[in-house]
C-alpha cells in the first residue's frame, strides 16, 4: 500500500506546495525590495527589519557549510578507538548460545571469536 | 637476525628485526624512518618566513626572537614526546610480554603485561581516520569470564606496519604462545 506511484491526492499536495512556495518567494522579494515608506503608507508597519532579508540567507549558507564539517567530525568522534573492545565483539556476540553440533548438517550461524579467525587466515596448516 | 624492509600503512619505509634469545623468548623490533632533513628545513623555513612577514607588518623585532624560540622548543618537544624511533615487542614464554617505544631523543617508555593476563595476540582490523587498517593487538583476559576480553592493547601504534609485516610478527608470537598451552605444568 506504500507505493511511490502518482495519485490524485499527491498531485493536489504538490500543486498546493508549488503555489505556497511561489507566494512565499514573492512575499520575500516584496519585503526585501519595496521601500519602507511605501509599506508604511499601505499600513504594514510591523514587518521585520530589512536587515534580516540579507542576514538570514547568509546565516543559512554558513550553517550549511559548518554542517558538512560538523557531520564529518561527529562521524570521527563516534568511531570506536583502536583500543576499544567494540572492534572485537559486542553484546549480541557475548550472549550467543552454542548450538549442538549435528553430523552432516551445516553448522549454525554464529560469531566466530577473533583468535580462531586469525588462526585460520594467518597460520596455514600443512 | 637480519632486517627485512616493509612499508607502513601510510607508505613510509620501516624495517623489522626478529631476534630469538632462547626457545621461549623472542624480540621483534620495528624501526621507523628517521626525521628527514628536508621536512625539518621546510617547517623551519615556513615558521621563519611567517614570523618575518609578521615583523614587516608590525615593526616589532620580538616576533623574530619568539619565532626562533618556538622553533627550537618545538623541535625539542617533538623529538622527546612525539617522534618514535623504534617500537619493540619482547615475548617471554612463561613470564609475559613487554612493549617498548624509544623516542628520537633517547627516551624509552615500557609496558609489561604478565602472561596470566594475556588471552591472545591477534591481528584486528578497524576504522582509523578515513582508512581501514590492520593492527596487531594483545587481548587481555577478563578475570570473571574465561571467554571474555577485558581490554585491547594495540601495538606498533606509530609505525603502523602493513599486513605482510604483521603476519610475520603474528606467526612469531603464536609460536611462543602455543607453548604455554602444551606445557601448563612448567608455568
mmCIF file of C-alpha atoms in Angstrom:
data_model
loop_
_atom_site.group_PDB
_atom_site.id
_atom_site.type_symbol
_atom_site.label_atom_id
_atom_site.label_comp_id
_atom_site.label_asym_id
_atom_site.label_seq_id
_atom_site.Cartn_x
_atom_site.Cartn_y
_atom_site.Cartn_z
ATOM 1 C CA UNK A 1 0.000 0.000 0.000
ATOM 2 C CA UNK A 2 3.044 2.256 0.245
ATOM 3 C CA UNK A 3 3.962 2.558 -3.416
ATOM 4 C CA UNK A 4 5.503 5.814 -4.703
ATOM 5 C CA UNK A 5 3.111 5.898 -7.702
ATOM 6 C CA UNK A 6 1.361 9.207 -8.540
ATOM 7 C CA UNK A 7 -2.111 9.641 -7.029
ATOM 8 C CA UNK A 8 -4.683 12.448 -7.348
ATOM 9 C CA UNK A 9 -4.140 13.440 -3.684
ATOM 10 C CA UNK A 10 -0.398 13.668 -4.254
ATOM 11 C CA UNK A 11 -0.934 15.874 -7.283
ATOM 12 C CA UNK A 12 -3.071 18.242 -5.181
ATOM 13 C CA UNK A 13 -0.441 18.339 -2.386
ATOM 14 C CA UNK A 14 2.250 19.061 -4.952
ATOM 15 C CA UNK A 15 0.295 21.880 -6.559
ATOM 16 C CA UNK A 16 -0.552 23.415 -3.177
ATOM 17 C CA UNK A 17 3.138 23.343 -2.197
ATOM 18 C CA UNK A 18 4.089 24.843 -5.571
ATOM 19 C CA UNK A 19 1.652 27.756 -5.131
ATOM 20 C CA UNK A 20 2.708 28.198 -1.497
ATOM 21 C CA UNK A 21 6.405 28.361 -2.327
ATOM 22 C CA UNK A 22 5.827 30.872 -5.150
ATOM 23 C CA UNK A 23 3.727 33.010 -2.793
ATOM 24 C CA UNK A 24 6.447 32.834 -0.131
ATOM 25 C CA UNK A 25 9.136 33.813 -2.638
ATOM 26 C CA UNK A 26 7.108 36.792 -3.938
ATOM 27 C CA UNK A 27 6.455 37.897 -0.352
ATOM 28 C CA UNK A 28 10.214 37.708 0.394
ATOM 29 C CA UNK A 29 11.038 39.794 -2.715
ATOM 30 C CA UNK A 30 8.425 42.430 -1.828
ATOM 31 C CA UNK A 31 9.722 42.614 1.759
ATOM 32 C CA UNK A 32 13.336 42.941 0.592
ATOM 33 C CA UNK A 33 12.910 45.459 -2.289
ATOM 34 C CA UNK A 34 9.836 47.624 -1.666
ATOM 35 C CA UNK A 35 10.899 50.814 0.221
ATOM 36 C CA UNK A 36 9.757 51.124 3.838
ATOM 37 C CA UNK A 37 7.807 54.339 3.218
ATOM 38 C CA UNK A 38 5.643 52.614 0.596
ATOM 39 C CA UNK A 39 4.926 49.764 3.040
ATOM 40 C CA UNK A 40 4.072 52.251 5.829
ATOM 41 C CA UNK A 41 1.658 54.109 3.530
ATOM 42 C CA UNK A 42 -0.112 50.805 2.921
ATOM 43 C CA UNK A 43 -0.446 50.324 6.714
ATOM 44 C CA UNK A 44 2.132 47.469 7.001
ATOM 45 C CA UNK A 45 4.289 48.874 9.822
ATOM 46 C CA UNK A 46 5.150 45.801 11.878
ATOM 47 C CA UNK A 47 7.219 43.802 9.386
ATOM 48 C CA UNK A 48 10.746 42.704 10.414
ATOM 49 C CA UNK A 49 13.769 44.885 9.604
ATOM 50 C CA UNK A 50 15.086 44.592 6.063
ATOM 51 C CA UNK A 51 18.473 43.735 7.583
ATOM 52 C CA UNK A 52 17.178 40.168 8.030
ATOM 53 C CA UNK A 53 16.415 39.817 4.309
ATOM 54 C CA UNK A 54 20.198 39.637 3.789
ATOM 55 C CA UNK A 55 21.226 38.201 7.171
ATOM 56 C CA UNK A 56 19.029 35.066 7.104
ATOM 57 C CA UNK A 57 20.359 33.698 3.787
ATOM 58 C CA UNK A 58 23.914 34.435 4.939
ATOM 59 C CA UNK A 59 23.324 32.590 8.232
ATOM 60 C CA UNK A 60 21.772 29.672 6.339
ATOM 61 C CA UNK A 61 24.717 29.300 3.950
ATOM 62 C CA UNK A 62 27.280 29.421 6.789
ATOM 63 C CA UNK A 63 25.217 26.873 8.743
ATOM 64 C CA UNK A 64 25.216 24.506 5.739
ATOM 65 C CA UNK A 65 28.995 24.851 5.387
ATOM 66 C CA UNK A 66 29.542 24.202 9.099
ATOM 67 C CA UNK A 67 27.107 21.284 8.878
ATOM 68 C CA UNK A 68 29.401 19.461 6.458
ATOM 69 C CA UNK A 69 32.364 19.834 8.824
ATOM 70 C CA UNK A 70 30.219 19.032 11.893
ATOM 71 C CA UNK A 71 28.865 15.818 10.370
ATOM 72 C CA UNK A 72 32.375 14.685 9.448
ATOM 73 C CA UNK A 73 33.543 15.479 12.987
ATOM 74 C CA UNK A 74 30.642 13.637 14.621
ATOM 75 C CA UNK A 75 31.386 10.602 12.473
ATOM 76 C CA UNK A 76 35.020 10.620 13.513
ATOM 77 C CA UNK A 77 34.096 11.006 17.190
ATOM 78 C CA UNK A 78 31.660 8.067 17.089
ATOM 79 C CA UNK A 79 34.229 5.728 15.560
ATOM 80 C CA UNK A 80 35.479 3.329 18.214
ATOM 81 C CA UNK A 81 39.154 3.907 19.111
ATOM 82 C CA UNK A 82 41.660 1.182 18.269
ATOM 83 C CA UNK A 83 41.896 0.175 21.951
ATOM 84 C CA UNK A 84 38.171 -0.439 22.408
ATOM 85 C CA UNK A 85 36.624 -3.914 22.759
ATOM 86 C CA UNK A 86 33.838 -2.804 20.397
ATOM 87 C CA UNK A 87 36.202 -3.565 17.497
ATOM 88 C CA UNK A 88 36.303 -7.221 18.605
ATOM 89 C CA UNK A 89 32.895 -8.124 19.953
ATOM 90 C CA UNK A 90 29.552 -6.714 21.119
ATOM 91 C CA UNK A 91 26.640 -7.586 23.423
ATOM 92 C CA UNK A 92 24.935 -9.913 20.954
ATOM 93 C CA UNK A 93 28.099 -11.908 20.329
ATOM 94 C CA UNK A 94 28.814 -12.250 24.054
ATOM 95 C CA UNK A 95 25.328 -13.597 24.830
ATOM 96 C CA UNK A 96 25.019 -16.043 21.936
ATOM 97 C CA UNK A 97 24.195 -19.651 22.800
ATOM 98 C CA UNK A 98 26.208 -22.546 21.412
ATOM 99 C CA UNK A 99 24.002 -24.824 19.342
ATOM 100 C CA UNK A 100 24.752 -28.566 19.464
ATOM 101 C CA UNK A 101 26.836 -29.863 16.588
ATOM 102 C CA UNK A 102 24.941 -32.297 14.317
ATOM 103 C CA UNK A 103 26.673 -34.687 11.947
ATOM 104 C CA UNK A 104 26.277 -33.946 8.195
ATOM 105 C CA UNK A 105 24.388 -30.705 8.887
ATOM 106 C CA UNK A 106 25.559 -27.205 8.054
ATOM 107 C CA UNK A 107 26.835 -25.634 11.311
ATOM 108 C CA UNK A 108 24.585 -22.958 12.806
ATOM 109 C CA UNK A 109 25.353 -19.299 12.146
ATOM 110 C CA UNK A 110 27.412 -17.764 14.952
ATOM 111 C CA UNK A 111 30.005 -15.087 15.642
ATOM 112 C CA UNK A 112 33.415 -16.770 15.435
ATOM 113 C CA UNK A 113 35.959 -15.488 18.001
ATOM 114 C CA UNK A 114 38.758 -13.401 16.568
ATOM 115 C CA UNK A 115 41.521 -15.780 17.744
ATOM 116 C CA UNK A 116 40.002 -18.591 15.696
ATOM 117 C CA UNK A 117 39.606 -16.376 12.620
ATOM 118 C CA UNK A 118 43.212 -15.238 12.883
ATOM 119 C CA UNK A 119 44.490 -18.795 13.143
ATOM 120 C CA UNK A 120 42.532 -19.791 10.067
ATOM 121 C CA UNK A 121 43.730 -16.828 7.993
ATOM 122 C CA UNK A 122 47.325 -16.407 9.011
ATOM 123 C CA UNK A 123 48.616 -19.795 10.234
ATOM 124 C CA UNK A 124 48.397 -22.143 7.255
ATOM 125 C CA UNK A 125 48.008 -25.776 8.319
ATOM 126 C CA UNK A 126 50.317 -28.087 6.414
ATOM 127 C CA UNK B 1 68.853 -11.553 12.880
ATOM 128 C CA UNK B 2 68.636 -9.820 9.508
ATOM 129 C CA UNK B 3 66.472 -6.782 8.890
ATOM 130 C CA UNK B 4 63.594 -7.015 6.484
ATOM 131 C CA UNK B 5 62.133 -3.954 4.794
ATOM 132 C CA UNK B 6 58.415 -3.317 4.816
ATOM 133 C CA UNK B 7 56.081 -0.366 4.418
ATOM 134 C CA UNK B 8 53.880 1.353 6.955
ATOM 135 C CA UNK B 9 50.167 1.978 6.395
ATOM 136 C CA UNK B 10 50.958 5.461 5.040
ATOM 137 C CA UNK B 11 53.749 4.258 2.723
ATOM 138 C CA UNK B 12 56.816 5.162 4.791
ATOM 139 C CA UNK B 13 59.618 2.554 4.789
ATOM 140 C CA UNK B 14 60.026 0.609 8.035
ATOM 141 C CA UNK B 15 62.299 -2.281 8.984
ATOM 142 C CA UNK B 16 61.534 -5.374 11.074
ATOM 143 C CA UNK B 17 64.193 -7.269 13.005
ATOM 144 C CA UNK B 18 63.443 -10.541 14.767
ATOM 145 C CA UNK B 19 65.851 -11.853 17.424
ATOM 146 C CA UNK B 20 65.435 -15.207 19.079
ATOM 147 C CA UNK B 21 67.049 -15.123 22.514
ATOM 148 C CA UNK B 22 66.014 -18.641 23.500
ATOM 149 C CA UNK B 23 63.398 -21.282 22.718
ATOM 150 C CA UNK B 24 60.662 -19.374 24.519
ATOM 151 C CA UNK B 25 61.892 -15.777 24.219
ATOM 152 C CA UNK B 26 61.700 -13.612 21.133
ATOM 153 C CA UNK B 27 62.198 -9.918 20.465
ATOM 154 C CA UNK B 28 60.615 -8.180 17.469
ATOM 155 C CA UNK B 29 61.790 -4.638 16.735
ATOM 156 C CA UNK B 30 60.163 -2.315 14.196
ATOM 157 C CA UNK B 31 62.288 0.663 13.251
ATOM 158 C CA UNK B 32 60.534 3.804 11.943
ATOM 159 C CA UNK B 33 62.112 6.163 9.385
ATOM 160 C CA UNK B 34 64.341 8.889 10.849
ATOM 161 C CA UNK B 35 63.403 12.571 10.861
ATOM 162 C CA UNK B 36 64.044 13.834 7.335
ATOM 163 C CA UNK B 37 66.228 16.902 6.844
ATOM 164 C CA UNK B 38 64.003 18.236 4.069
ATOM 165 C CA UNK B 39 60.825 18.184 6.193
ATOM 166 C CA UNK B 40 62.685 19.788 9.105
ATOM 167 C CA UNK B 41 64.021 22.602 6.877
ATOM 168 C CA UNK B 42 60.591 23.032 5.244
ATOM 169 C CA UNK B 43 58.851 23.519 8.595
ATOM 170 C CA UNK B 44 61.598 25.804 9.932
ATOM 171 C CA UNK B 45 61.558 27.975 6.780
ATOM 172 C CA UNK B 46 57.759 28.206 6.857
ATOM 173 C CA UNK B 47 57.717 29.312 10.506
ATOM 174 C CA UNK B 48 60.541 31.823 9.987
ATOM 175 C CA UNK B 49 59.001 33.267 6.823
ATOM 176 C CA UNK B 50 55.672 33.731 8.622
ATOM 177 C CA UNK B 51 57.494 35.417 11.518
ATOM 178 C CA UNK B 52 59.356 37.691 9.082
ATOM 179 C CA UNK B 53 56.056 38.610 7.437
ATOM 180 C CA UNK B 54 54.602 39.487 10.855
ATOM 181 C CA UNK B 55 57.751 41.520 11.621
ATOM 182 C CA UNK B 56 57.385 43.513 8.395
ATOM 183 C CA UNK B 57 53.735 44.249 9.277
ATOM 184 C CA UNK B 58 54.221 45.059 12.963
ATOM 185 C CA UNK B 59 57.824 46.501 13.041
ATOM 186 C CA UNK B 60 58.365 44.595 16.301
ATOM 187 C CA UNK B 61 61.588 42.561 16.483
ATOM 188 C CA UNK B 62 60.280 40.442 19.399
ATOM 189 C CA UNK B 63 58.401 38.430 16.748
ATOM 190 C CA UNK B 64 61.676 37.235 15.244
ATOM 191 C CA UNK B 65 63.228 36.089 18.537
ATOM 192 C CA UNK B 66 59.922 34.491 19.527
ATOM 193 C CA UNK B 67 59.946 32.544 16.253
ATOM 194 C CA UNK B 68 63.458 31.257 16.927
ATOM 195 C CA UNK B 69 62.496 30.140 20.454
ATOM 196 C CA UNK B 70 59.314 28.494 19.213
ATOM 197 C CA UNK B 71 61.224 26.570 16.552
ATOM 198 C CA UNK B 72 63.879 25.332 18.975
ATOM 199 C CA UNK B 73 61.491 24.398 21.783
ATOM 200 C CA UNK B 74 59.023 22.867 19.334
ATOM 201 C CA UNK B 75 61.769 20.695 17.856
ATOM 202 C CA UNK B 76 62.880 19.503 21.290
ATOM 203 C CA UNK B 77 59.308 18.719 22.368
ATOM 204 C CA UNK B 78 58.664 16.881 19.095
ATOM 205 C CA UNK B 79 61.787 14.745 19.411
ATOM 206 C CA UNK B 80 61.153 13.920 23.051
ATOM 207 C CA UNK B 81 57.407 13.304 23.117
ATOM 208 C CA UNK B 82 56.182 12.608 19.583
ATOM 209 C CA UNK B 83 58.794 11.153 17.240
ATOM 210 C CA UNK B 84 59.228 7.451 17.822
ATOM 211 C CA UNK B 85 62.448 5.833 16.635
ATOM 212 C CA UNK B 86 61.623 2.169 17.166
ATOM 213 C CA UNK B 87 58.990 0.016 18.789
ATOM 214 C CA UNK B 88 59.816 -3.401 20.136
ATOM 215 C CA UNK B 89 57.873 -6.394 21.389
ATOM 216 C CA UNK B 90 59.591 -8.850 23.743
ATOM 217 C CA UNK B 91 57.658 -12.091 24.269
ATOM 218 C CA UNK B 92 58.915 -14.305 27.092
ATOM 219 C CA UNK B 93 57.019 -17.582 27.119
ATOM 220 C CA UNK B 94 56.219 -18.160 30.774
ATOM 221 C CA UNK B 95 56.649 -14.611 32.035
ATOM 222 C CA UNK B 96 54.859 -12.040 29.914
ATOM 223 C CA UNK B 97 55.039 -9.536 27.103
ATOM 224 C CA UNK B 98 56.998 -6.292 27.204
ATOM 225 C CA UNK B 99 56.278 -3.424 24.823
ATOM 226 C CA UNK B 100 58.933 -0.688 24.473
ATOM 227 C CA UNK B 101 58.802 2.559 22.498
ATOM 228 C CA UNK B 102 62.035 4.509 22.065
ATOM 229 C CA UNK B 103 61.732 8.149 21.147
ATOM 230 C CA UNK B 104 64.145 10.090 18.938
ATOM 231 C CA UNK B 105 65.619 11.910 21.957
ATOM 232 C CA UNK B 106 66.581 8.585 23.551
ATOM 233 C CA UNK B 107 63.660 8.310 25.968
ATOM 234 C CA UNK B 108 62.185 4.822 26.316
ATOM 235 C CA UNK B 109 58.735 4.031 27.613
ATOM 236 C CA UNK B 110 57.985 0.429 28.599
ATOM 237 C CA UNK B 111 54.835 -1.522 29.392
ATOM 238 C CA UNK B 112 54.857 -5.051 30.787
ATOM 239 C CA UNK B 113 51.885 -7.401 30.695
ATOM 240 C CA UNK B 114 52.207 -10.660 32.589
ATOM 241 C CA UNK B 115 51.312 -13.890 30.828
ATOM 242 C CA UNK B 116 48.382 -14.673 33.127
ATOM 243 C CA UNK B 117 46.540 -11.636 31.806
ATOM 244 C CA UNK B 118 47.278 -12.278 28.125
ATOM 245 C CA UNK B 119 44.497 -14.105 26.311
ATOM 246 C CA UNK B 120 45.898 -13.878 22.781
ATOM 247 C CA UNK B 121 47.826 -11.730 20.308
ATOM 248 C CA UNK B 122 45.726 -11.136 17.187
ATOM 249 C CA UNK B 123 45.628 -9.039 14.032
ATOM 250 C CA UNK B 124 42.496 -6.912 14.159
ATOM 251 C CA UNK B 125 41.142 -4.574 11.519
ATOM 252 C CA UNK B 126 39.429 -1.321 12.442
ATOM 253 C CA UNK B 127 38.496 2.063 11.053
ATOM 254 C CA UNK B 128 41.175 4.659 11.743
ATOM 255 C CA UNK B 129 40.601 8.213 10.406
ATOM 256 C CA UNK B 130 39.293 7.577 6.887
ATOM 257 C CA UNK B 131 41.014 4.208 6.357
ATOM 258 C CA UNK B 132 40.566 0.634 7.491
ATOM 259 C CA UNK B 133 43.908 -0.604 8.854
ATOM 260 C CA UNK B 134 45.224 -3.898 10.166
ATOM 261 C CA UNK B 135 46.939 -3.661 13.513
ATOM 262 C CA UNK B 136 48.376 -6.116 15.991
ATOM 263 C CA UNK B 137 46.871 -6.113 19.462
ATOM 264 C CA UNK B 138 47.098 -8.022 22.740
ATOM 265 C CA UNK B 139 43.771 -9.264 24.114
ATOM 266 C CA UNK B 140 43.682 -9.208 27.907
ATOM 267 C CA UNK B 141 41.756 -11.849 29.811
ATOM 268 C CA UNK B 142 38.624 -10.925 31.742
ATOM 269 C CA UNK B 143 39.167 -12.315 35.265
ATOM 270 C CA UNK B 144 35.471 -13.172 35.745
ATOM 271 C CA UNK B 145 34.730 -14.698 32.340
ATOM 272 C CA UNK B 146 37.153 -17.163 30.698
ATOM 273 C CA UNK B 147 35.799 -16.391 27.211
ATOM 274 C CA UNK B 148 35.570 -12.653 27.708
ATOM 275 C CA UNK B 149 38.018 -9.925 26.766
ATOM 276 C CA UNK B 150 38.543 -7.132 29.252
ATOM 277 C CA UNK B 151 40.900 -4.885 27.289
ATOM 278 C CA UNK B 152 42.556 -4.490 23.900
ATOM 279 C CA UNK B 153 46.145 -3.175 23.803
ATOM 280 C CA UNK B 154 47.109 -2.041 20.297
ATOM 281 C CA UNK B 155 50.786 -2.476 19.365
ATOM 282 C CA UNK B 156 53.067 -0.625 16.917
ATOM 283 C CA UNK B 157 50.818 2.427 17.000
ATOM 284 C CA UNK B 158 53.156 4.933 15.403
ATOM 285 C CA UNK B 159 54.893 2.734 12.849
ATOM 286 C CA UNK B 160 51.606 1.053 11.756
ATOM 287 C CA UNK B 161 53.084 -1.771 9.669
ATOM 288 C CA UNK B 162 51.118 -3.293 6.826
ATOM 289 C CA UNK B 163 49.648 -6.784 6.774
ATOM 290 C CA UNK B 164 52.739 -8.610 5.470
ATOM 291 C CA UNK B 165 54.897 -7.383 8.359
ATOM 292 C CA UNK B 166 52.086 -8.031 10.855
ATOM 293 C CA UNK B 167 51.710 -11.636 9.675
ATOM 294 C CA UNK B 168 55.422 -12.239 10.380
ATOM 295 C CA UNK B 169 55.131 -10.793 13.889
ATOM 296 C CA UNK B 170 51.876 -12.709 14.468
ATOM 297 C CA UNK B 171 53.409 -16.044 13.497
ATOM 298 C CA UNK B 172 56.409 -15.441 15.767
ATOM 299 C CA UNK B 173 54.205 -14.576 18.723
ATOM 300 C CA UNK B 174 51.854 -17.520 18.167
ATOM 301 C CA UNK B 175 54.782 -19.974 18.191
ATOM 302 C CA UNK B 176 55.652 -18.821 21.701
ATOM 303 C CA UNK B 177 52.061 -18.503 22.939
ATOM 304 C CA UNK B 178 51.268 -22.055 21.821
ATOM 305 C CA UNK B 179 53.955 -23.391 24.132
ATOM 306 C CA UNK B 180 52.058 -22.286 27.206
ATOM 307 C CA UNK B 181 49.055 -24.416 26.185
ATOM 308 C CA UNK B 182 51.098 -27.578 25.618
ATOM 309 C CA UNK B 183 53.149 -27.251 28.816
ATOM 310 C CA UNK B 184 50.919 -25.763 31.541
ATOM 311 C CA UNK B 185 52.685 -27.568 34.381
ATOM 312 C CA UNK B 186 56.008 -25.873 33.775
ATOM 313 C CA UNK B 187 54.499 -22.324 34.134
#
